[in-house]
mmCIF file of C-alpha atoms in Angstrom:
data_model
loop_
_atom_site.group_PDB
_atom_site.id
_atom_site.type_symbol
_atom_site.label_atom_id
_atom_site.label_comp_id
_atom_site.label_asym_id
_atom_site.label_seq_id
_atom_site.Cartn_x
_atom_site.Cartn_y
_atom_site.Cartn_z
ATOM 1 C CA UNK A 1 131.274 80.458 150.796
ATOM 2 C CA UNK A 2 129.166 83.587 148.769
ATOM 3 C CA UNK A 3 132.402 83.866 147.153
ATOM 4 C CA UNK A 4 132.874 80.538 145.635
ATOM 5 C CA UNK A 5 129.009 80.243 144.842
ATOM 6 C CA UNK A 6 129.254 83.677 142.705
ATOM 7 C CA UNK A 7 132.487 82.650 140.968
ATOM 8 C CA UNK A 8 130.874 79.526 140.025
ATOM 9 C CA UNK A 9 128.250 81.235 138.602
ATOM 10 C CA UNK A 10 130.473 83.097 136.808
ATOM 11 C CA UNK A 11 132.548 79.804 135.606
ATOM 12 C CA UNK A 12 129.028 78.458 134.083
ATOM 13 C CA UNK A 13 128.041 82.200 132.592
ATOM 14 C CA UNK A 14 131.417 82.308 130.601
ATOM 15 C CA UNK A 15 130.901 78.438 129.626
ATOM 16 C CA UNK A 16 127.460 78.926 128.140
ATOM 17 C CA UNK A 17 128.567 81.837 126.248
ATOM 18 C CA UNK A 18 131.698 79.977 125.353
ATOM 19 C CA UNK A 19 129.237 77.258 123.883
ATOM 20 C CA UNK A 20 126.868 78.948 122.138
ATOM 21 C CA UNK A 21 129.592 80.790 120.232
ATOM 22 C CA UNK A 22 131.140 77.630 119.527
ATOM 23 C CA UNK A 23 128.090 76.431 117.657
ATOM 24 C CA UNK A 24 127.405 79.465 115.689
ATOM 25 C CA UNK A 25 129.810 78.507 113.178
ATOM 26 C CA UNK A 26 128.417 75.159 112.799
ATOM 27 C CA UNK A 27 124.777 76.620 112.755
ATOM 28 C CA UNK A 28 126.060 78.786 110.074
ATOM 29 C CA UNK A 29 127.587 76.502 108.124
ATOM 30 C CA UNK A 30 124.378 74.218 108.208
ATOM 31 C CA UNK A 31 122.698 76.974 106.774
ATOM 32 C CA UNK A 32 124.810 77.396 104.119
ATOM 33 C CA UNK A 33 124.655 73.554 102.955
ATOM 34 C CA UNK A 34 120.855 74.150 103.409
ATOM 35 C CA UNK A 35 121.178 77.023 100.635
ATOM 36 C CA UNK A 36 123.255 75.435 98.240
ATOM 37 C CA UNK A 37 121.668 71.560 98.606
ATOM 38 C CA UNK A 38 118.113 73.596 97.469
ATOM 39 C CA UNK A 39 119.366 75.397 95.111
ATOM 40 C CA UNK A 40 120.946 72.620 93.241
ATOM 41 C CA UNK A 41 117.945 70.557 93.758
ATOM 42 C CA UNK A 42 115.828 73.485 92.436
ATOM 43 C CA UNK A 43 118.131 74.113 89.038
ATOM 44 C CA UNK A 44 117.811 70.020 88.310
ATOM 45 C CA UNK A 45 114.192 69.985 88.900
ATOM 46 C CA UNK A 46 113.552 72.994 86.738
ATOM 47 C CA UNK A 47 115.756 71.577 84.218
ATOM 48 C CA UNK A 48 113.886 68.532 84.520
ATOM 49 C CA UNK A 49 111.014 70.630 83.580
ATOM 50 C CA UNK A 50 112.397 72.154 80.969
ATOM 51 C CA UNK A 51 113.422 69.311 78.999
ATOM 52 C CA UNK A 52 109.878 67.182 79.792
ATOM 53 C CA UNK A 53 112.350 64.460 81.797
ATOM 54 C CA UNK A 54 109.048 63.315 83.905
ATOM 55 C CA UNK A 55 111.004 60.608 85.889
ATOM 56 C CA UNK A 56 113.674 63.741 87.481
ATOM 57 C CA UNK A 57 110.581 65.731 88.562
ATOM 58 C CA UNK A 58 108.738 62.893 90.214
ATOM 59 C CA UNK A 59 112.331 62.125 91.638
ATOM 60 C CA UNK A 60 112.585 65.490 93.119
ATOM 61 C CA UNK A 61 109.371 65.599 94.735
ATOM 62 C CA UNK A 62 109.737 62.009 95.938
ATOM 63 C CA UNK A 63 112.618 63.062 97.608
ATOM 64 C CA UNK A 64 112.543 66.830 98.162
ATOM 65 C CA UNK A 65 108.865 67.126 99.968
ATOM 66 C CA UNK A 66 107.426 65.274 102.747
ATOM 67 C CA UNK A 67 104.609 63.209 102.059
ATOM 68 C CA UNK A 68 101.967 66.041 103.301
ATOM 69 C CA UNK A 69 103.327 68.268 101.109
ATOM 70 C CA UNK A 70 103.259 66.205 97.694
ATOM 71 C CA UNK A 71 99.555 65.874 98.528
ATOM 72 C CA UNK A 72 98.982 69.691 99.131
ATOM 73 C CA UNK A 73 101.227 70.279 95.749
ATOM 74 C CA UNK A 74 98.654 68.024 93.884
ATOM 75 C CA UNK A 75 95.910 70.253 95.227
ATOM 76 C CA UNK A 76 97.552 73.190 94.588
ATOM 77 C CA UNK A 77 98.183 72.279 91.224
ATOM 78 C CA UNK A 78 94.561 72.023 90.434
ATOM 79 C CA UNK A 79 93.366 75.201 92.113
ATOM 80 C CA UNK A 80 96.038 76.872 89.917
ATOM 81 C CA UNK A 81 96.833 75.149 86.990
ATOM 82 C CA UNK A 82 100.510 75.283 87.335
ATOM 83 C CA UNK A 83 103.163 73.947 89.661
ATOM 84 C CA UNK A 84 103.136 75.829 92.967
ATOM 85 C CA UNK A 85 107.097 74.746 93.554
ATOM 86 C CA UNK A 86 107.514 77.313 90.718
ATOM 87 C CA UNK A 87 104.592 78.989 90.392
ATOM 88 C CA UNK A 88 104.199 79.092 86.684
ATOM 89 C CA UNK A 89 104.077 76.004 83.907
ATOM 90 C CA UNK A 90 107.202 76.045 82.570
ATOM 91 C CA UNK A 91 110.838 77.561 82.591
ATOM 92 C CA UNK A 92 113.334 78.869 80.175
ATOM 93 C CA UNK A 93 117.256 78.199 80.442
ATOM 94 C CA UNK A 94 117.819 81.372 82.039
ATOM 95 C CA UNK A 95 115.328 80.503 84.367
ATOM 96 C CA UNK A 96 117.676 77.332 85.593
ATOM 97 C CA UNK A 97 120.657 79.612 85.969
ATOM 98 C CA UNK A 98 119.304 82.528 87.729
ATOM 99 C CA UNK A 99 118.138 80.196 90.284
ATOM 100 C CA UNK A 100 119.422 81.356 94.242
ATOM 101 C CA UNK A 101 118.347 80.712 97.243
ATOM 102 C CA UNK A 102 118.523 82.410 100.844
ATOM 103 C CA UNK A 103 118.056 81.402 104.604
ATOM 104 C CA UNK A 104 115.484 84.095 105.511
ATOM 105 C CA UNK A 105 114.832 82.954 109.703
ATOM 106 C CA UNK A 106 114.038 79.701 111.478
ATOM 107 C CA UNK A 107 112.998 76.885 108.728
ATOM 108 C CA UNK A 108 112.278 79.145 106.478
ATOM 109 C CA UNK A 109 114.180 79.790 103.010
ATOM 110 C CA UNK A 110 113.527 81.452 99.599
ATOM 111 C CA UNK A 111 114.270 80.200 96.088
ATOM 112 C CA UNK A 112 114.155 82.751 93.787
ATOM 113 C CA UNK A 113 114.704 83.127 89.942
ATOM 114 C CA UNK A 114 113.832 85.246 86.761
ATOM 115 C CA UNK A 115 112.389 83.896 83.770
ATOM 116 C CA UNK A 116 114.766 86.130 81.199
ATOM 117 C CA UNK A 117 117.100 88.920 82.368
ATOM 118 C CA UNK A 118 114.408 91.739 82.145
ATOM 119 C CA UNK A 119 111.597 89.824 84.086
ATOM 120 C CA UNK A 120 110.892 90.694 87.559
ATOM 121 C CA UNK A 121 112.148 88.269 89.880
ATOM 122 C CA UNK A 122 109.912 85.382 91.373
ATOM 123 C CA UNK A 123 110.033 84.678 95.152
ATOM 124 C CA UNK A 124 108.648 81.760 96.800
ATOM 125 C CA UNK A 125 109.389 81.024 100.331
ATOM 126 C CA UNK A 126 109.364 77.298 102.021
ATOM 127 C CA UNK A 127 109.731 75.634 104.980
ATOM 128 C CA UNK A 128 112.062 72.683 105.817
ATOM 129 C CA UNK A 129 111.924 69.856 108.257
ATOM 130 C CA UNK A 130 114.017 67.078 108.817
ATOM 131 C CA UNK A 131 112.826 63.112 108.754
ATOM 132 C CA UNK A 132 113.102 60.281 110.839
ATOM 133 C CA UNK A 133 117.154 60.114 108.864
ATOM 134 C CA UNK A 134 117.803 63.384 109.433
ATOM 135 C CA UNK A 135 117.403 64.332 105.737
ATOM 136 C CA UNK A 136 116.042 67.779 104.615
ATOM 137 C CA UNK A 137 112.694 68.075 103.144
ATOM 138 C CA UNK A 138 110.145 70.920 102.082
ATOM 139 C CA UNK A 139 107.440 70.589 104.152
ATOM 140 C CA UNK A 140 105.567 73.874 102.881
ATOM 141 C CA UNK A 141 105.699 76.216 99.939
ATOM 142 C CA UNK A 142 104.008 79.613 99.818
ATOM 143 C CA UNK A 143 101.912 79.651 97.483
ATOM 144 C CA UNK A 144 101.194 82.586 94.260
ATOM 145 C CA UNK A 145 98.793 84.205 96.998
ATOM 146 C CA UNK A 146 100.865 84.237 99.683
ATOM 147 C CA UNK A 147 103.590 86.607 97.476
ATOM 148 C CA UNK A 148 106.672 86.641 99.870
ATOM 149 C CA UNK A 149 105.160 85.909 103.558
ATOM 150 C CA UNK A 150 106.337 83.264 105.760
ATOM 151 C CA UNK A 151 106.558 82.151 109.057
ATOM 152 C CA UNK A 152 105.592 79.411 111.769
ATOM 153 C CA UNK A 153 103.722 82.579 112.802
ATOM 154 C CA UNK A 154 100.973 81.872 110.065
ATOM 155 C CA UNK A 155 100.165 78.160 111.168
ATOM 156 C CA UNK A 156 99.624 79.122 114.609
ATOM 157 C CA UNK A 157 95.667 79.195 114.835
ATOM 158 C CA UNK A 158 92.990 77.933 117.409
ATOM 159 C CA UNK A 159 91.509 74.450 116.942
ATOM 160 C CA UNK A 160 87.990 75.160 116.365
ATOM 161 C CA UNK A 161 84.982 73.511 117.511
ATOM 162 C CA UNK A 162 82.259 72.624 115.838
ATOM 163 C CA UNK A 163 79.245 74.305 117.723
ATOM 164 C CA UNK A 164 75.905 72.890 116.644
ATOM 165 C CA UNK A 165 73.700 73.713 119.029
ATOM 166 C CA UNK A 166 73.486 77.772 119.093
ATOM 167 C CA UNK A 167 72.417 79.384 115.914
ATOM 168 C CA UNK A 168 73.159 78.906 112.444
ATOM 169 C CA UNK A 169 75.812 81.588 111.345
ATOM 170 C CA UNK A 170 77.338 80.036 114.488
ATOM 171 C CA UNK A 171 77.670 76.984 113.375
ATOM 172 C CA UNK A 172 78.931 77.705 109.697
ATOM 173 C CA UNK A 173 81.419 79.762 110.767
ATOM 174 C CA UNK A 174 82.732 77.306 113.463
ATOM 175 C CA UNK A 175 82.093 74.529 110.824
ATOM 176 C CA UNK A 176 83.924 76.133 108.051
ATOM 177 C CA UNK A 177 86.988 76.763 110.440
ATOM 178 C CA UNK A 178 87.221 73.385 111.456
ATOM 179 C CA UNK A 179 87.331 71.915 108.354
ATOM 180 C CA UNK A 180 89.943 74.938 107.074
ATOM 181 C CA UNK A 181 91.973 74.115 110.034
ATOM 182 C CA UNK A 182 92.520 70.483 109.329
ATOM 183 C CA UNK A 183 93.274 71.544 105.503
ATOM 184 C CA UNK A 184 95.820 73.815 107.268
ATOM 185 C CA UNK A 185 97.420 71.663 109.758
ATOM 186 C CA UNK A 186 98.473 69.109 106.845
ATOM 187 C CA UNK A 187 98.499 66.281 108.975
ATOM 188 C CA UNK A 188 99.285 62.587 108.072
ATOM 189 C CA UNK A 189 95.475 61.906 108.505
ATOM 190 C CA UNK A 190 94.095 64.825 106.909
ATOM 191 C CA UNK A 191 91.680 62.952 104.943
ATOM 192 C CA UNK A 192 90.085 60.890 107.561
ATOM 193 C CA UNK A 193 89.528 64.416 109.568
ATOM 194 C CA UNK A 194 87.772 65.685 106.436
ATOM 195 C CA UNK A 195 85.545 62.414 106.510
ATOM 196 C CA UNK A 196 84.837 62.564 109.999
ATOM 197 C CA UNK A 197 83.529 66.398 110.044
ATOM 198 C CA UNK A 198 81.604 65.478 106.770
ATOM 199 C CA UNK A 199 80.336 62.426 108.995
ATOM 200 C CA UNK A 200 79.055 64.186 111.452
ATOM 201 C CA UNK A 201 77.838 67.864 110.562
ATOM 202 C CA UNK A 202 76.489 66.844 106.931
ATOM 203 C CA UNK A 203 72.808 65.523 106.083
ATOM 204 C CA UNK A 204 72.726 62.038 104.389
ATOM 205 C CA UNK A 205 71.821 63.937 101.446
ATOM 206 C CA UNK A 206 74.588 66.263 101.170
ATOM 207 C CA UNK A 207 76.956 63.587 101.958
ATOM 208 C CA UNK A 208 75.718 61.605 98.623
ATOM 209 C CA UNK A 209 76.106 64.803 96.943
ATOM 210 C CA UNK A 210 79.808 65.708 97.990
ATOM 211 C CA UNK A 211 80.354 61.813 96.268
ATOM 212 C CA UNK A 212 78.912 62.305 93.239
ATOM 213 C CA UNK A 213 80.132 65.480 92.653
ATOM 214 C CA UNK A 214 83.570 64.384 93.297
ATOM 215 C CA UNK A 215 82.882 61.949 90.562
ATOM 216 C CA UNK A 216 81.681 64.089 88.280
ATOM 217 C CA UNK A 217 84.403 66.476 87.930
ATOM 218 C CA UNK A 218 87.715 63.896 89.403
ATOM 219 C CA UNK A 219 89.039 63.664 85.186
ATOM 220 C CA UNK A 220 89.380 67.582 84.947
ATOM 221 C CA UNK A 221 89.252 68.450 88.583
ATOM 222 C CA UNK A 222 90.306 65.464 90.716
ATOM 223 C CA UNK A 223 91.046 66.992 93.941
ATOM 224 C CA UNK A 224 88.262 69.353 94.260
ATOM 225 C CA UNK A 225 86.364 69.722 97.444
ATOM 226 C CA UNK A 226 82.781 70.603 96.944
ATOM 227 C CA UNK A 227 82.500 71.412 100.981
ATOM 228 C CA UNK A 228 84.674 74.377 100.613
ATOM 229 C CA UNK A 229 84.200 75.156 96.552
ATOM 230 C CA UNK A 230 87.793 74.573 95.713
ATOM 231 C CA UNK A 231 90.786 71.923 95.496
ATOM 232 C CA UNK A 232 92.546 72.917 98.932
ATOM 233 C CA UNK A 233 92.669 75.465 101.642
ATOM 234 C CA UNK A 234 95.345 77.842 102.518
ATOM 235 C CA UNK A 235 96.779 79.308 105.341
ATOM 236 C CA UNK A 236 97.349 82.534 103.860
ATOM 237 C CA UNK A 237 92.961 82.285 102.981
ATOM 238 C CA UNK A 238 92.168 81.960 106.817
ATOM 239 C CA UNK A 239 92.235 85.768 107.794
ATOM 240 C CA UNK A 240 89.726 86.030 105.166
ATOM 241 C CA UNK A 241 86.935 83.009 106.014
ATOM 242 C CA UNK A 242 83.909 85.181 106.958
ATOM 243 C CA UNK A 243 80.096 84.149 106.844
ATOM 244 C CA UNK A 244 76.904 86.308 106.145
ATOM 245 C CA UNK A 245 73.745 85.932 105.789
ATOM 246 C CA UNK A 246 71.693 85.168 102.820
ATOM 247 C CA UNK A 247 68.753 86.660 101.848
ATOM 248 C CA UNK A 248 67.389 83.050 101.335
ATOM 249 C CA UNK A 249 65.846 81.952 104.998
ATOM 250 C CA UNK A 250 68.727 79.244 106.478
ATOM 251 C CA UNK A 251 71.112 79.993 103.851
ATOM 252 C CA UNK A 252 74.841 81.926 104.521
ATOM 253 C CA UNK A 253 77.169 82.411 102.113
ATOM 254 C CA UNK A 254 80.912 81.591 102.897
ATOM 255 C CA UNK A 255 83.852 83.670 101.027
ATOM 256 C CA UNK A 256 87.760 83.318 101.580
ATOM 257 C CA UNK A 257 90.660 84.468 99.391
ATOM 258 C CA UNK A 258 89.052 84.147 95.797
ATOM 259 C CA UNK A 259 86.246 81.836 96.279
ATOM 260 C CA UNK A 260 82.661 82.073 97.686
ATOM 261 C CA UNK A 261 79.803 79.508 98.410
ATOM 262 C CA UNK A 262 76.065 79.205 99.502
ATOM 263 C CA UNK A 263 75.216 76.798 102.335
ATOM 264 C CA UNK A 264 72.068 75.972 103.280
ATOM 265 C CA UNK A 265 71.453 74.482 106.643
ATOM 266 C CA UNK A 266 68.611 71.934 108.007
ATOM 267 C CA UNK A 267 67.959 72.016 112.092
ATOM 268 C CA UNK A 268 66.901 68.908 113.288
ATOM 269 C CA UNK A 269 66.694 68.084 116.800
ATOM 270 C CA UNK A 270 67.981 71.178 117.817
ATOM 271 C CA UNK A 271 70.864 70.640 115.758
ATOM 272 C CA UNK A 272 72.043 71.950 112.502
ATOM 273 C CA UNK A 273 73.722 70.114 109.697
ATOM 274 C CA UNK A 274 74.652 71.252 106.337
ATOM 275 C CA UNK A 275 71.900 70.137 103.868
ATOM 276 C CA UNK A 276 73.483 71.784 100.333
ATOM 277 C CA UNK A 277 76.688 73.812 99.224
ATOM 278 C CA UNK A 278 76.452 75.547 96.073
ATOM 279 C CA UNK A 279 79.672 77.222 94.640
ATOM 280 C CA UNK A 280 78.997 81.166 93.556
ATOM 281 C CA UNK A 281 80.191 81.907 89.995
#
């Protein structure tokens, strides 16, 4: 009886082994597809670019990137004044044809090119998802700051909550990660989150203002975010959120990646709020 029980263990050892070598090929050759189907649809939409043929680029990123990420290429776009799925403004010929691109691990691949033979190489590493059909889409692209890191690694951070009720750096820093959190989680809903968090941990007054600033500056600067100083928030700018406090009584100022902001804070209650954001030159 031991005997039969360890030889059908052994049956069902070989068989899973048998499988999963059976499906490396296939994996492999998915992969493969993977790098050729972006790299094609990387040379059009550069040459797209390259020949000011507007209706192939919105095309592309119609098709190519999932709705979360055409929003946070928008923002991007602002907060660098160029296009993120390139990272520059423009390309040259050589630029189309020195296109490549490589499965690096997971979802993750990298498109690479050079501008002209003697230019260093530009990286930029994405991640793909499938939709509801099964098709391939870029749901994330590294941005200039982010040089050549990637990972599922780098979106794995703690839901913050908002605690009001301590002290003030407290608050702003559990605030500020909160709100950087649902920037970095790129959900369907990301807006409304925004709102809500606004809603709730902003005075009347500074609500009003985050409205009329937005109006202010939405011709030249349409996406920017007067809560956080800037048109989006990274993932790679996280490890870098820290808070300190002003020399102004109930005032901290707020710095990540390249940008840094006062906030001013009213207690009421018992509770704070922010009262006023002021972006630092």
């Amino acid at each position: 009886m031991m005997y039969t029980f360890r030889f059908s263990l052994i049956l069902l050892f070989l068989f899973q082994i048998g499988k999963a070598g059976a499906q490396s090929p296939s994996n492999r050759l998915d992969v493969v597809q993977i790098e050729k189907y972006l790299q094609k649809s990387y040379q059009e939409y550069m040459e797209a670019i390259n020949t000011d043929d507007r209706e192939t680029e919105e095309k592309f990123l119609k098709n190519m990137l999932t709705p979360e990420m055409q929003e946070k290429r928008a923002r991007l776009a602002c907060a660098t004044d160029s296009d993120p799925m390139i990272r520059a403004q423009d390309v040259t010929e050589y630029s189309i044809q020195s296109v490549r691109c490589k499965h690096l691990s997971g979802c993750w691949y990298e498109v690479s090119y050079r501008p002209y033979p003697k230019d260093s190489t530009t990286y930029i590493p994405l991640r793909i998802t499938a939709d509801s059909l099964g098709k391939v889409r870029i749901s994330y692209v590294t941005p200039d700051w982010g040089n050549r890191n990637y990972g599922d690694y780098w979106f794995d951070i703690p839901e913050e909550k908002v605690m009001d009720d301590q002290d003030g750096k407290t608050f702003v820093e559990t605030f500020y990660k909160s709100y950087a959190y649902t920037y970095i989680k790129m959900r369907p809903d990301l807006e409304q989150g925004l709102k809500r968090l606004r809603g709730t941990y902003c005075t009347p007054i500074m609500q009003e203002k985050y409205v009329r600033s937005r109006k202010e500056v939405e011709q030249e600067d349409p996406m920017f975010d007067p809560v956080i100083g800037n048109d989006d928030f990274d993932v790679f700018w996280y490890n870098s959120l820290r808070v300190h406090p002003s020399e102004t009584k109930g005032c901290f100022t707020v710095s990540y990646g390249y940008t840094k902001i006062r906030v001013a804070l009213q207690c009421q209650g018992g509770k704070y709020k922010i009262a006023d954001v002021e972006l630092i030159p």
